[in-house]
């Protein structure tokens, strides 16, 4: 199982657009709000583990 990093920004963009509609936030731009470094780190560790244990 591998997480899809594309879903995180997409979900935030949708939430921001919904919040902008009624005026809860002034701008729906999410640039700079998404830090996927932790997810990337976990994915990298998972791939290393798979290669070491099952030759993946």
Coordinates of C-alpha atoms in Angstrom, one line a residue:
X1 CA 0.0 0.0 0.0
X2 CA 1.4 3.4 -0.9
X3 CA -0.2 6.7 0.0
X4 CA -1.1 9.1 -2.9
X5 CA 0.6 12.4 -2.2
X6 CA -1.5 14.1 -4.9
X7 CA -4.7 13.7 -2.7
X8 CA -3.5 15.9 0.1
X9 CA -3.2 19.2 -1.9
X10 CA -6.4 18.3 -3.8
X11 CA -8.4 17.9 -0.6
X12 CA -7.1 21.1 0.8
X13 CA -7.9 23.0 -2.4
X14 CA -11.4 21.7 -2.2
X15 CA -11.8 22.7 1.4
X16 CA -10.3 26.1 0.7
X17 CA -12.7 26.7 -2.2
X18 CA -15.7 25.8 0.1
X19 CA -14.5 28.1 2.8
X20 CA -13.9 31.0 0.4
X21 CA -17.5 30.7 -1.0
X22 CA -19.3 32.0 2.2
X23 CA -16.4 34.3 3.0
X24 CA -14.7 32.4 5.8
X25 CA -11.3 33.0 4.1
X26 CA -10.3 35.8 1.7
X27 CA -8.4 33.6 -0.8
X28 CA -8.6 29.9 -1.7
X29 CA -4.9 29.7 -2.6
X30 CA -3.2 26.9 -0.7
X31 CA 0.4 27.4 -2.1
X32 CA 2.8 27.0 0.8
X33 CA 0.3 25.3 3.1
X34 CA 1.1 21.7 2.1
X35 CA 4.3 20.2 3.5
X36 CA 4.6 16.7 2.3
X37 CA 8.1 16.1 3.6
X38 CA 7.0 13.8 6.4
X39 CA 4.9 11.7 4.0
X40 CA 7.8 11.5 1.5
X41 CA 10.1 10.4 4.4
X42 CA 7.8 7.6 5.4
X43 CA 7.4 6.5 1.8
X44 CA 11.1 6.4 1.4
X45 CA 11.6 4.4 4.6
X46 CA 8.8 2.0 3.5
X47 CA 10.5 1.4 0.1
X48 CA 13.9 0.7 1.8
X49 CA 12.2 -1.7 4.2
X50 CA 10.5 -3.5 1.3
X51 CA 13.8 -3.9 -0.6
X52 CA 15.6 -5.2 2.5
X53 CA 12.9 -7.7 3.6
X54 CA 11.3 -8.9 0.4
X55 CA 13.6 -7.7 -2.3
X56 CA 10.9 -5.2 -3.5

